[in-house]
XYZ file of C-alpha atoms in Angstrom:
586
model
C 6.240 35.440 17.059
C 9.024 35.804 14.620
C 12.639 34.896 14.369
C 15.829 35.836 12.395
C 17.469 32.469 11.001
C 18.779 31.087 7.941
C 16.491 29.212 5.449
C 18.361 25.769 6.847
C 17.233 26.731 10.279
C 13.742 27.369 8.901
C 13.245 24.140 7.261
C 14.150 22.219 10.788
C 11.789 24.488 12.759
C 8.981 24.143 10.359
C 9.410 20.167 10.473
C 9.826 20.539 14.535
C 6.254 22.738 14.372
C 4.103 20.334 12.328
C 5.430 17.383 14.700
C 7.307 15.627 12.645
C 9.389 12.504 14.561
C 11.771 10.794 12.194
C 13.088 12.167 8.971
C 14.519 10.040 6.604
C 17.667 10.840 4.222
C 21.188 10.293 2.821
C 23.625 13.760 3.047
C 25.119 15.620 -0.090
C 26.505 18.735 -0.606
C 23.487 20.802 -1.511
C 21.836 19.959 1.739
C 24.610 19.980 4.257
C 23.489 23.491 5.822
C 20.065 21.584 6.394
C 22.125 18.417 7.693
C 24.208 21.341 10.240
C 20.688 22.502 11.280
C 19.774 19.012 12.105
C 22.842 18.473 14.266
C 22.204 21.502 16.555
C 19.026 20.273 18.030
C 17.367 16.755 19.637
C 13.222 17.238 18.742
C 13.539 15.238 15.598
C 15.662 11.907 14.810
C 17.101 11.246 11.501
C 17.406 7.633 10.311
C 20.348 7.661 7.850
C 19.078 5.353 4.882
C 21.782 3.875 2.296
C 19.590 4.674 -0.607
C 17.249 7.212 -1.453
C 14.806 4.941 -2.812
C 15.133 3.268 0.697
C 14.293 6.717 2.167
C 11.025 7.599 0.375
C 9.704 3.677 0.892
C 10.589 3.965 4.753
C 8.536 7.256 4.998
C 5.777 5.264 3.014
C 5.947 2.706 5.657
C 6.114 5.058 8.218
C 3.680 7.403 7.282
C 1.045 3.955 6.502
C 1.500 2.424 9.567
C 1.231 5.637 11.391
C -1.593 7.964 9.829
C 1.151 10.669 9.751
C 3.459 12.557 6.762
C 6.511 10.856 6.183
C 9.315 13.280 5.360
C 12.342 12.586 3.492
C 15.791 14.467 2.953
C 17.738 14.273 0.177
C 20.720 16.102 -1.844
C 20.534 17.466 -5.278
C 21.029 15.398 -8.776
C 21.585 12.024 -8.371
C 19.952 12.132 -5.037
C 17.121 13.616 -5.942
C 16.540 11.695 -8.940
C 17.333 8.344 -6.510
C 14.265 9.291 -4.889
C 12.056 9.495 -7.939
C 10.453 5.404 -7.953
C 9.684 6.035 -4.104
C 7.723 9.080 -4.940
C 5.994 7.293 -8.027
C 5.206 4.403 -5.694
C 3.885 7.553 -2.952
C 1.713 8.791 -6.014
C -0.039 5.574 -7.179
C -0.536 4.254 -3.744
C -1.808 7.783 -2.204
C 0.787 8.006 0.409
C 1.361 11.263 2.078
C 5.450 12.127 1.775
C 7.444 15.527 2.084
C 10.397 15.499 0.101
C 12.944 17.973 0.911
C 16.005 17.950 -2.205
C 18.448 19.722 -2.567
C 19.492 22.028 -5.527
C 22.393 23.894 -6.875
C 22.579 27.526 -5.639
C 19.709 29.769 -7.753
C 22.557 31.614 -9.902
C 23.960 27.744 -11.169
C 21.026 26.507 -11.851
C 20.185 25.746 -15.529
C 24.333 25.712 -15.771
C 24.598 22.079 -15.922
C 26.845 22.782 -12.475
C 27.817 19.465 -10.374
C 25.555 17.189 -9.115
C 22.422 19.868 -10.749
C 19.504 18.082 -12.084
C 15.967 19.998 -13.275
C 13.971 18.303 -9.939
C 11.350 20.251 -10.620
C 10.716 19.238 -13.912
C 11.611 15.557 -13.444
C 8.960 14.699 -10.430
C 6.267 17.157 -11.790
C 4.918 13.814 -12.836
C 5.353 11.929 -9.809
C 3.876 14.399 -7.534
C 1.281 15.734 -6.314
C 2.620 19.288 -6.028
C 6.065 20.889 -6.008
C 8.071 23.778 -5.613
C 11.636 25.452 -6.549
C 12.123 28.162 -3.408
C 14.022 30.744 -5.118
C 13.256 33.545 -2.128
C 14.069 33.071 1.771
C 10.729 34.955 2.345
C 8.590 32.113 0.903
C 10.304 29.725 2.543
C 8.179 29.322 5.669
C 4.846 29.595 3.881
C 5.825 26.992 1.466
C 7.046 24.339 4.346
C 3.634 24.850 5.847
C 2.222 24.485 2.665
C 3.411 21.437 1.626
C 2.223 19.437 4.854
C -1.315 20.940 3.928
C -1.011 18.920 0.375
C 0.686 16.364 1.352
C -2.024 15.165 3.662
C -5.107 17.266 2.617
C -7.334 15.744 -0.221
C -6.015 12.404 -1.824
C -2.767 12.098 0.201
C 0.386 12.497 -2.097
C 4.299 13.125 -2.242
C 5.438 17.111 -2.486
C 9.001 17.869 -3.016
C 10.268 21.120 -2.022
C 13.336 22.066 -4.054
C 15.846 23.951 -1.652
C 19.077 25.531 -4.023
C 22.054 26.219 -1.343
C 21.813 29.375 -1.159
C 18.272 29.977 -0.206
C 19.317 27.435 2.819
C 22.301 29.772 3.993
C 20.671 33.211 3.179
C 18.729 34.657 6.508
C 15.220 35.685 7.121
C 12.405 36.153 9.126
C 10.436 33.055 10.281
C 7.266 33.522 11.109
C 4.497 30.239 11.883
C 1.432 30.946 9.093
C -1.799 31.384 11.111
C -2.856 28.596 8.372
C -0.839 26.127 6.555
C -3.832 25.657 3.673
C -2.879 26.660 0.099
C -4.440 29.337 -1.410
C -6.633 27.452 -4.313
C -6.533 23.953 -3.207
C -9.637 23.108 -1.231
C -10.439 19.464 -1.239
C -13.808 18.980 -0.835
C -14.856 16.312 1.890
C -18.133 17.136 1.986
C -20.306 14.722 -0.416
C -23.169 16.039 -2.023
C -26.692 15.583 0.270
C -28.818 14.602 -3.012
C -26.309 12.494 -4.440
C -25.986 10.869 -0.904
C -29.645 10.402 -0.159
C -29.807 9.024 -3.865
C -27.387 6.457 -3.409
C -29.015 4.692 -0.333
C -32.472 4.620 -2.443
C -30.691 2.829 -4.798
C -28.788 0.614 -2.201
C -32.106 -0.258 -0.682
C -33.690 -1.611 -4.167
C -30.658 -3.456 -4.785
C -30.971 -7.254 -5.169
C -27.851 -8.530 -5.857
C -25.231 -5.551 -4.039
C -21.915 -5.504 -3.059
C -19.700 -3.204 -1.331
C -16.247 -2.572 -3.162
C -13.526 -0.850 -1.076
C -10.218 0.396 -1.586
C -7.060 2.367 0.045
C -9.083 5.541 0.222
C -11.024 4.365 3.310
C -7.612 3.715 5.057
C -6.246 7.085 3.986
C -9.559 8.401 5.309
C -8.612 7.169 8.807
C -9.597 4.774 11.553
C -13.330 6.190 11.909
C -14.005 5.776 8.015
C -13.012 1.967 8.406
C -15.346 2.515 11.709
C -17.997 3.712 9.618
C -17.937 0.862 6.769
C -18.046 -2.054 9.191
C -21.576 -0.002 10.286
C -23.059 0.483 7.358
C -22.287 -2.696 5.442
C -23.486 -4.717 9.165
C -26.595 -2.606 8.920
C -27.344 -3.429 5.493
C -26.543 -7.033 5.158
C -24.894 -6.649 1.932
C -21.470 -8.534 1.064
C -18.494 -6.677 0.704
C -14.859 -6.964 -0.923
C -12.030 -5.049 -1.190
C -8.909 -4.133 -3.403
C -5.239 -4.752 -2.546
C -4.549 -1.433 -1.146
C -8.343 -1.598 1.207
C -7.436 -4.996 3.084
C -7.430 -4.242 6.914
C -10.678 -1.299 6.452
C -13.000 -3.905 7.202
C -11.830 -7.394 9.506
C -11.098 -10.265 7.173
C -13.092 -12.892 9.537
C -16.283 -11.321 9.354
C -18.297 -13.508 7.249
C -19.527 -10.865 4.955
C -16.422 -10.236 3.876
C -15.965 -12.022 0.460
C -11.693 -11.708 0.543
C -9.846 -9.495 -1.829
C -11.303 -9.268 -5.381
C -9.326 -8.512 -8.854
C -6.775 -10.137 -10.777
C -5.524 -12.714 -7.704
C -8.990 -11.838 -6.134
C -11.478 -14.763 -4.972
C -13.554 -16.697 -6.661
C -16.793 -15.253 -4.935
C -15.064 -11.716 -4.623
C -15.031 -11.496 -8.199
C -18.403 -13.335 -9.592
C -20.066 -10.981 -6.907
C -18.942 -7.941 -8.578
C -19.439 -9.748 -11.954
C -23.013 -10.399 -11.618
C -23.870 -7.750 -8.795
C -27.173 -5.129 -9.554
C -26.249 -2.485 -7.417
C -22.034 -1.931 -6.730
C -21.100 0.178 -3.818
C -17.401 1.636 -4.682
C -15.766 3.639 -1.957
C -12.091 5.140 -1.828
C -11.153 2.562 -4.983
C -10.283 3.779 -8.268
C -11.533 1.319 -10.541
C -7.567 0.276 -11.915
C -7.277 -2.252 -14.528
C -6.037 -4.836 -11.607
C -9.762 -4.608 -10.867
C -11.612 -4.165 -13.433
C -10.282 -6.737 -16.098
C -11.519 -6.596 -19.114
C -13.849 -2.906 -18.874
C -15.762 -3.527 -21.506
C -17.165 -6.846 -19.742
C -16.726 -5.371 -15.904
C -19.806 -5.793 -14.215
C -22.483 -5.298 -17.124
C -25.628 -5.593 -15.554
C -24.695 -3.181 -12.384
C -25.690 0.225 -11.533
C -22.442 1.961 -9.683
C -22.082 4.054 -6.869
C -18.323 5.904 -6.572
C -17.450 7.744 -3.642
C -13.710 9.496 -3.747
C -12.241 12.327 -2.780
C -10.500 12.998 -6.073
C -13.060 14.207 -8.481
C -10.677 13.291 -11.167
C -11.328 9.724 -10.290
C -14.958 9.511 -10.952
C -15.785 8.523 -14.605
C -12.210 8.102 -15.195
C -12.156 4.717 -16.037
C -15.644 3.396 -15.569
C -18.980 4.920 -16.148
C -20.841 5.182 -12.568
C -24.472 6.017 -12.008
C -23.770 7.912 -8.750
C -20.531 10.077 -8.332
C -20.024 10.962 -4.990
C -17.041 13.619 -4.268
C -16.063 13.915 -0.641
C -14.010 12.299 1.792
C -14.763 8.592 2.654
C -15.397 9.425 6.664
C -17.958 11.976 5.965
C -19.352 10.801 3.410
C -20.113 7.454 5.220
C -21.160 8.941 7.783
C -23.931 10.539 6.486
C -24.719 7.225 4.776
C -25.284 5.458 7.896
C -27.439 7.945 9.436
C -29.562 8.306 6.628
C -29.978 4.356 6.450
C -30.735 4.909 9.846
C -33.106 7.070 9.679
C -34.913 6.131 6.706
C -35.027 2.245 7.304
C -35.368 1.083 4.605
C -36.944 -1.607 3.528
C -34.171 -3.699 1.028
C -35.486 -7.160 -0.447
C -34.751 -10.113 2.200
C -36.169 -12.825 -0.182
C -33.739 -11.373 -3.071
C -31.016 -10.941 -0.845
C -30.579 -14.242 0.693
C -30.825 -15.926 -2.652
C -28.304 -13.654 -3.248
C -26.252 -15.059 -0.205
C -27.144 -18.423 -1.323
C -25.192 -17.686 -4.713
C -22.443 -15.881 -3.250
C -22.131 -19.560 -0.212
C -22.154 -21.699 -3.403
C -18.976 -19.755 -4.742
C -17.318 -19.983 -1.669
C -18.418 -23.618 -1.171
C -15.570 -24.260 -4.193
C -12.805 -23.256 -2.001
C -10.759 -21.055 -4.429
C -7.541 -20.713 -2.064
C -7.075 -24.458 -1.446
C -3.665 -26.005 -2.007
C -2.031 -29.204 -1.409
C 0.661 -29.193 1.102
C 2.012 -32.704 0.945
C 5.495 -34.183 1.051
C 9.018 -32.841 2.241
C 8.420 -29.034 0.304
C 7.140 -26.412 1.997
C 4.361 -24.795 -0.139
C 4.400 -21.333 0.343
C 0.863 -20.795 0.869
C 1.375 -23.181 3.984
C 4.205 -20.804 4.990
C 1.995 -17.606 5.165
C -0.716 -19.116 7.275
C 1.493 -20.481 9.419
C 2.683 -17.128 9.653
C -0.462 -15.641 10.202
C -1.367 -18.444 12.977
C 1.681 -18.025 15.404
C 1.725 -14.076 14.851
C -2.534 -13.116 14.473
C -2.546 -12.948 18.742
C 0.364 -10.599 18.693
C 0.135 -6.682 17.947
C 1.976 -7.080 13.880
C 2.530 -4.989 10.692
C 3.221 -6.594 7.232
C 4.851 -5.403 4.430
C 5.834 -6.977 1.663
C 7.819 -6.791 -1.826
C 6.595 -7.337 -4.708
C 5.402 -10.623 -6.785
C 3.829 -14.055 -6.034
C 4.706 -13.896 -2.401
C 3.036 -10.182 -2.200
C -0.638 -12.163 -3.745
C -0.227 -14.723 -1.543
C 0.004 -12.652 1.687
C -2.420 -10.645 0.661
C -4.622 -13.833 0.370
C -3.920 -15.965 3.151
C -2.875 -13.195 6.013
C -6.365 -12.433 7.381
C -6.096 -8.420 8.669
C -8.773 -7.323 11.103
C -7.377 -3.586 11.350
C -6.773 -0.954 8.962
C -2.783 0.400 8.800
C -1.469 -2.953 9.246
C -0.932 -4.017 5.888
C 1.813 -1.914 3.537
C 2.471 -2.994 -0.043
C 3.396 -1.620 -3.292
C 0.111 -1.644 -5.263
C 0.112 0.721 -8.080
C 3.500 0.992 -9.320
C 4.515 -2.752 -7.976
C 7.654 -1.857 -6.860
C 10.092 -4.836 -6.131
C 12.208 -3.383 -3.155
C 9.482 -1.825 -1.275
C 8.631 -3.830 1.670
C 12.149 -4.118 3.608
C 12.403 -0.132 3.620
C 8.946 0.078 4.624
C 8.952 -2.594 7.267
C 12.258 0.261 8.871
C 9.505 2.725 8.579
C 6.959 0.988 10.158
C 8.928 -0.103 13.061
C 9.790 3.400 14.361
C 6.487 4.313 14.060
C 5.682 1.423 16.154
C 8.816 0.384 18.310
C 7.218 -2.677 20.296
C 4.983 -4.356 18.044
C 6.119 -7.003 15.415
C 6.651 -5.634 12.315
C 7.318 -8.790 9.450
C 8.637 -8.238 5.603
C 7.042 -10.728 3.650
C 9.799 -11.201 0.588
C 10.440 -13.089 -2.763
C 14.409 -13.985 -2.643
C 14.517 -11.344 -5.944
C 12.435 -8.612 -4.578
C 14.570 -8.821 -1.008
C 17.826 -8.254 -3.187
C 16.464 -4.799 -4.435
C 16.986 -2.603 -1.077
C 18.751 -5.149 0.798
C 21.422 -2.582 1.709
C 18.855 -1.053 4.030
C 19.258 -3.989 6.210
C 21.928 -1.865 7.871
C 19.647 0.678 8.553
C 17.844 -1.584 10.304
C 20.900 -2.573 12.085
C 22.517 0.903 12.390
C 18.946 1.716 14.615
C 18.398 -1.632 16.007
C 14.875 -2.229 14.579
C 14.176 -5.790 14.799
C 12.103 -6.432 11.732
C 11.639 -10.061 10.052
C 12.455 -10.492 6.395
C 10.536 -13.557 5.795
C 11.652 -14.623 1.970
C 9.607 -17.347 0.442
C 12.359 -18.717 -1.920
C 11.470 -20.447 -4.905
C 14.698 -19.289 -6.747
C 12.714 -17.543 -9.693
C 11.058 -14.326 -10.323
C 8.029 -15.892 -9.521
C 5.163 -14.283 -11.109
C 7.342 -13.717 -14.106
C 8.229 -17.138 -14.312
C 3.657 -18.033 -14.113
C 3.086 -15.627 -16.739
C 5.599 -17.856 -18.669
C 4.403 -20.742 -18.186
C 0.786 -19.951 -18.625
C 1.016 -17.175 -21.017
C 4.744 -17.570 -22.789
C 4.774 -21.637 -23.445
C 6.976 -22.200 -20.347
C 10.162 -20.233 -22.037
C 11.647 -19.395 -18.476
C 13.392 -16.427 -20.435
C 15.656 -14.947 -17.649
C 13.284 -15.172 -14.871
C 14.989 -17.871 -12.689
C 17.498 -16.461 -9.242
C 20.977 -17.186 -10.396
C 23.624 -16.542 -8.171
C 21.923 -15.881 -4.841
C 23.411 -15.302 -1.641
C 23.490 -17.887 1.208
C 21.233 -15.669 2.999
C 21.801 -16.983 6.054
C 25.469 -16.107 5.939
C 24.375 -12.627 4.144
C 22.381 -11.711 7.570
C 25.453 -12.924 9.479
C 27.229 -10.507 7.372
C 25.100 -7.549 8.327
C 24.889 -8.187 12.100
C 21.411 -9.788 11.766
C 20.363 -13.173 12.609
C 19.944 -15.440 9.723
C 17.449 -18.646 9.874
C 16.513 -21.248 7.103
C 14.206 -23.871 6.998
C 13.224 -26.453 4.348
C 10.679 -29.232 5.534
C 6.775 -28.355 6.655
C 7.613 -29.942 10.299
C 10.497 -27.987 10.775
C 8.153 -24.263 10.090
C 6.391 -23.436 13.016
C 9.123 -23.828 15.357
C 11.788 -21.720 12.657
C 9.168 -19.130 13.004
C 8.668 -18.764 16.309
C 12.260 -18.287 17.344
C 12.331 -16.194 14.289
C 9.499 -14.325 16.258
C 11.298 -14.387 20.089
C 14.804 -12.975 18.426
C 15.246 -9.248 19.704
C 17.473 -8.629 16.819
C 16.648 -8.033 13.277
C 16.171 -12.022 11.163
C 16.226 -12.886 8.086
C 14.017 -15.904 7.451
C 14.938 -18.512 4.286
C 12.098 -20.181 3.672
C 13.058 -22.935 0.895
C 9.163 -23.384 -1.268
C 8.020 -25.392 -3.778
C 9.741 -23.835 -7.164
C 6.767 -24.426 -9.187
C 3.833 -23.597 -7.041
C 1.645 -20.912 -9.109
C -0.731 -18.124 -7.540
C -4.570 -18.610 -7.701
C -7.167 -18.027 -8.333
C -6.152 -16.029 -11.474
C -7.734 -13.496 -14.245
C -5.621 -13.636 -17.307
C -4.695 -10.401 -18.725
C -7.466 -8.663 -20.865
C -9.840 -11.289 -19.559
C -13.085 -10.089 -17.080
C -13.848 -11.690 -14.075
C -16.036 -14.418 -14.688
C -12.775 -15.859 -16.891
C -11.078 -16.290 -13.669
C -8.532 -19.752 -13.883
C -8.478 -21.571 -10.772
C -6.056 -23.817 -9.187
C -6.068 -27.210 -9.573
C -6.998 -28.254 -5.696
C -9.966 -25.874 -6.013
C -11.599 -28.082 -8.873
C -9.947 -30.847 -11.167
C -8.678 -28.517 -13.823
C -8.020 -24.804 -14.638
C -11.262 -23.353 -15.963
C -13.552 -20.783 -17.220
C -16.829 -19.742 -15.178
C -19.731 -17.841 -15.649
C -21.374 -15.643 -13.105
C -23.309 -18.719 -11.742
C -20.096 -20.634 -11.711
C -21.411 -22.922 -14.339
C -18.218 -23.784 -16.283
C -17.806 -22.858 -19.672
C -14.399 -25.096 -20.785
């Protein structure tokens, strides 16, 4: 059925026809006719962000949390380019967004007119696709369209550029039959040879290990269904990469903890000195990998991803495997299945028995002691009084975002949101807005460093504007934290600019806002300052007050591979250097 209606009126029905909920944006000029369209119906709720940044991070925590596209909406120029770190951080992490900008009308554009700025051309790099719509009869297709990419393949940001005009010139809308773009076909199907081939070489393995990543979460819940299968019906151990925690449930004991550069200690000698490495929806980054040409020498590899591009890219593998995690591992587990096979028990438990020893030397221990909260203690107790409650975590970026990672224990996939590729400081309080509309009655907590927090703090009044009751819980050390470790263990301790000057009373701050504000600075005092930071209905922000010097550990220096992992100083006497037996070397 078609309908006459302007292009503005078009891009609101097209959102309204692919279900979208909640768009988030920040008006301008060159999107005001969209902004009109908006107004005249009730199907979808815009969340009015105070920074465009804040809009594309709150999609990303939206869209995470949810398995859905986030969309943002966003004026031309300086809003568009405003925008531009969210949809980096979308590319990296594989986050599926919908950017709508706005541009100058067609006839201004290359004119240097007000507020213009060549958005095409500026996010070609951050994107996974775009467009300039120059013609009201494209309009519809391309909407469609950009859904299709967004979510189709390896999930990604699209921006649609909109000039004014095309948004108050009329057409006819019609719904495409299909929304699919005319060349891009991801395939999800992996190859049946290359499939078969890998479990013949998982079943002679001797020393394997399963290495995940975010591409089994982006795969959805019955990839991360699949995994916990396959790697119960084959014994081996298994690990996973920042952006993977949550695919398969962090108290199952073959799950080794998070490997790479804050990884553990058995996480990362397994993959060191495994025979036979299983890698599925990871992408091999240098957070990983260390030092490539020492990553896992003696190892034949196995990569499954749905982005051909990423196999071979930046490690040799044996086995490539293009296709989409849930299909692929699907197939996997009915061919183990089927086949039986018969792997090495002998070889296998001594390769337990290696991987038990590691873990024996208790890589995350710590010493909480005294009057200062160390903020290790702080995240499990955390984890503790929240694991029996329905909770989403996001976080910012830094020591804080390593140690959540290592001591909040995630069972389910979608529950975890952080900035992993790009690392952007700023993320996690946007997200955690995102996350909490997609999921109104659960718990939704913003782990924080007190210099990350400051980043996007504006879009605490989102949060109040909407009445989202997330929890900004700040571990506050009063430095840039992991700047201020690379310093000290890389730099000779020259603190050079890294230490919090000048910080709010952030107490009084979340006063300020409308929020409630809570601070606590003894270990006794913690787990009852987080539960009634839990039972408040109203958004919190939590000052935790941690040990200033407290470093994050284990730890692979830069350049170094991952038997040259330093460890803290409560996990053995002194820092030191291991090999893949964990003999130490100095």
């Amino acid at each position: 059925m078609s309908e006459t209606m302007t292009g503005a009126e078009m891009v609101v029905r097209a959102l309204q026809d692919q279900g979208v909920e909640y768009i988030f944006g920040y008006p301008g000029g060159a999107v005001l006719p969209i902004y009109d369209a908006l107004f005249h119906q009730d199907k979808i709720r815009h969340v009015l962000v105070r920074h465009e940044q804040g809009a594309v991070h709150a999609a990303e925590g939206y869209a995470r949390s949810s398995g859905k596209v986030g969309v943002v909406l966003v004026t031309s120029g300086p809003g568009a380019t405003n925008a531009v770190t969210g949809l980096t951080d979308a590319l990296m992490d594989s986050i599926p967004i919908v950017c709508l900008t706005g541009q100058v009308p067609t006839h201004l554009i290359g004119s240097d007119a007000f507020q213009e700025a060549d958005t095409v051309g500026i996010t070609r790099h951050c994107t996974k696709h775009n467009y300039l719509v120059k013609r009201i009869e494209d309009l519809p297709r391309i909407l469609h369209e950009a859904f299709y990419v967004a979510a189709n393949g390896r999930p990604g940001p699209v921006v649609i550029d909109l000039p004014k005009d095309v948004q108050f010139a009329t057409g006819t809308y019609v719904r495409p039959a299909s929304n699919q773009h005319k060349t891009y076909r991801p395939q999800v199907q992996g190859d049946m040879d290359k499939i078969k081939a890998a479990i013949e070489l998982m079943a002679s393995a001797r020393r394997p290990v399963f290495y995940t990543g975010g591409g089994v979460i982006n795969a959805g819940p019955q990839a991360s269904a699949l995994l916990r299968e396959l790697v119960r019906l084959t014994g081996f151990p298994i690990t996973s990469t920042l952006m993977g925690l949550g695919a398969y449930p962090a108290s199952d004991p073959q799950f080794l903890g998070m490997l790479g550069m804050h990884g553990t200690y058995e996480a990362n000698l397994a993959m060191h000195g495994c025979d036979v490495m299983i890698a599925i929806g990871a992408r091999f980054d240098d957070r990983i990998t260390g030092r490539l040409d020492a990553f896992s020498p003696n190892s034949r590899k196995i990569h499954i991803d749905i982005d051909p591009s990423s196999i071979n890219k930046n490690v040799k593998v044996d086995i490539g495997i293009v296709g989409d995690c849930a299909h692929v591992l699907e197939d996997m587990v009915r061919l183990w299945r089927s086949s039986a096979p018969q792997v090495d028990k002998a070889a296998l438990k001594a390769w337990w028995d290696d991987i038990a020893g590691w873990r024996a030397r208790n890589c995350l221990a710590y010493r909480q002691s005294g009057d200062v909260i160390k903020p290790q203690y702080a995240i499990e107790r955390l984890y503790e009084l929240t694991k029996d409650r329905d909770v989403y975590v996001t976080t910012e970026v830094g020591q804080h975002q390593m140690w959540a990672a290592q001591f909040f224990k995630f069972e389910e996939p979608n529950r975890w949101m952080t900035s992993g590729g790009l690392g952007t400081m700023g993320y996690g309080l946007p997200a955690a807005i995102g996350a909490q509309l997609a999921h109104p009655g659960s718990l939704v907590v913003d782990i924080a460093g007190e210099a990350s927090i400051l980043m996007n703090m504006q879009e605490m009044s989102t949060a109040l504007q909407y009445r989202l009751p997330i929890k900004i819980f700040i571990l506050n050390n009063q430095y840039m934290g992991m700047v201020r470790q690379w310093q000290e263990l890389l730099h000779g301790g020259r603190y050079s600019e890294s230490y919090s000057h000048s910080l709010p009373d952030f107490v009084k701050l979340a006063e300020a806002y409308g929020a409630v504000g809570i601070r606590c600075e003894k270990p006794d005092q913690l787990d009852d300052a987080i539960r009634q930071m839990i039972d408040t209905p109203r958004p919190v922000i939590f000052d935790c007050i941690v040990d200033q010097a407290e470093n994050c550990f284990p730890m692979i220096p830069s350049g170094k591979a991952h038997n040259e992992m330093i460890l803290g100083d409560a996990a053995e006497d002194i820092g030191s250097v291991i090999d893949a037996k964990g003999k130490m070397l100095v």
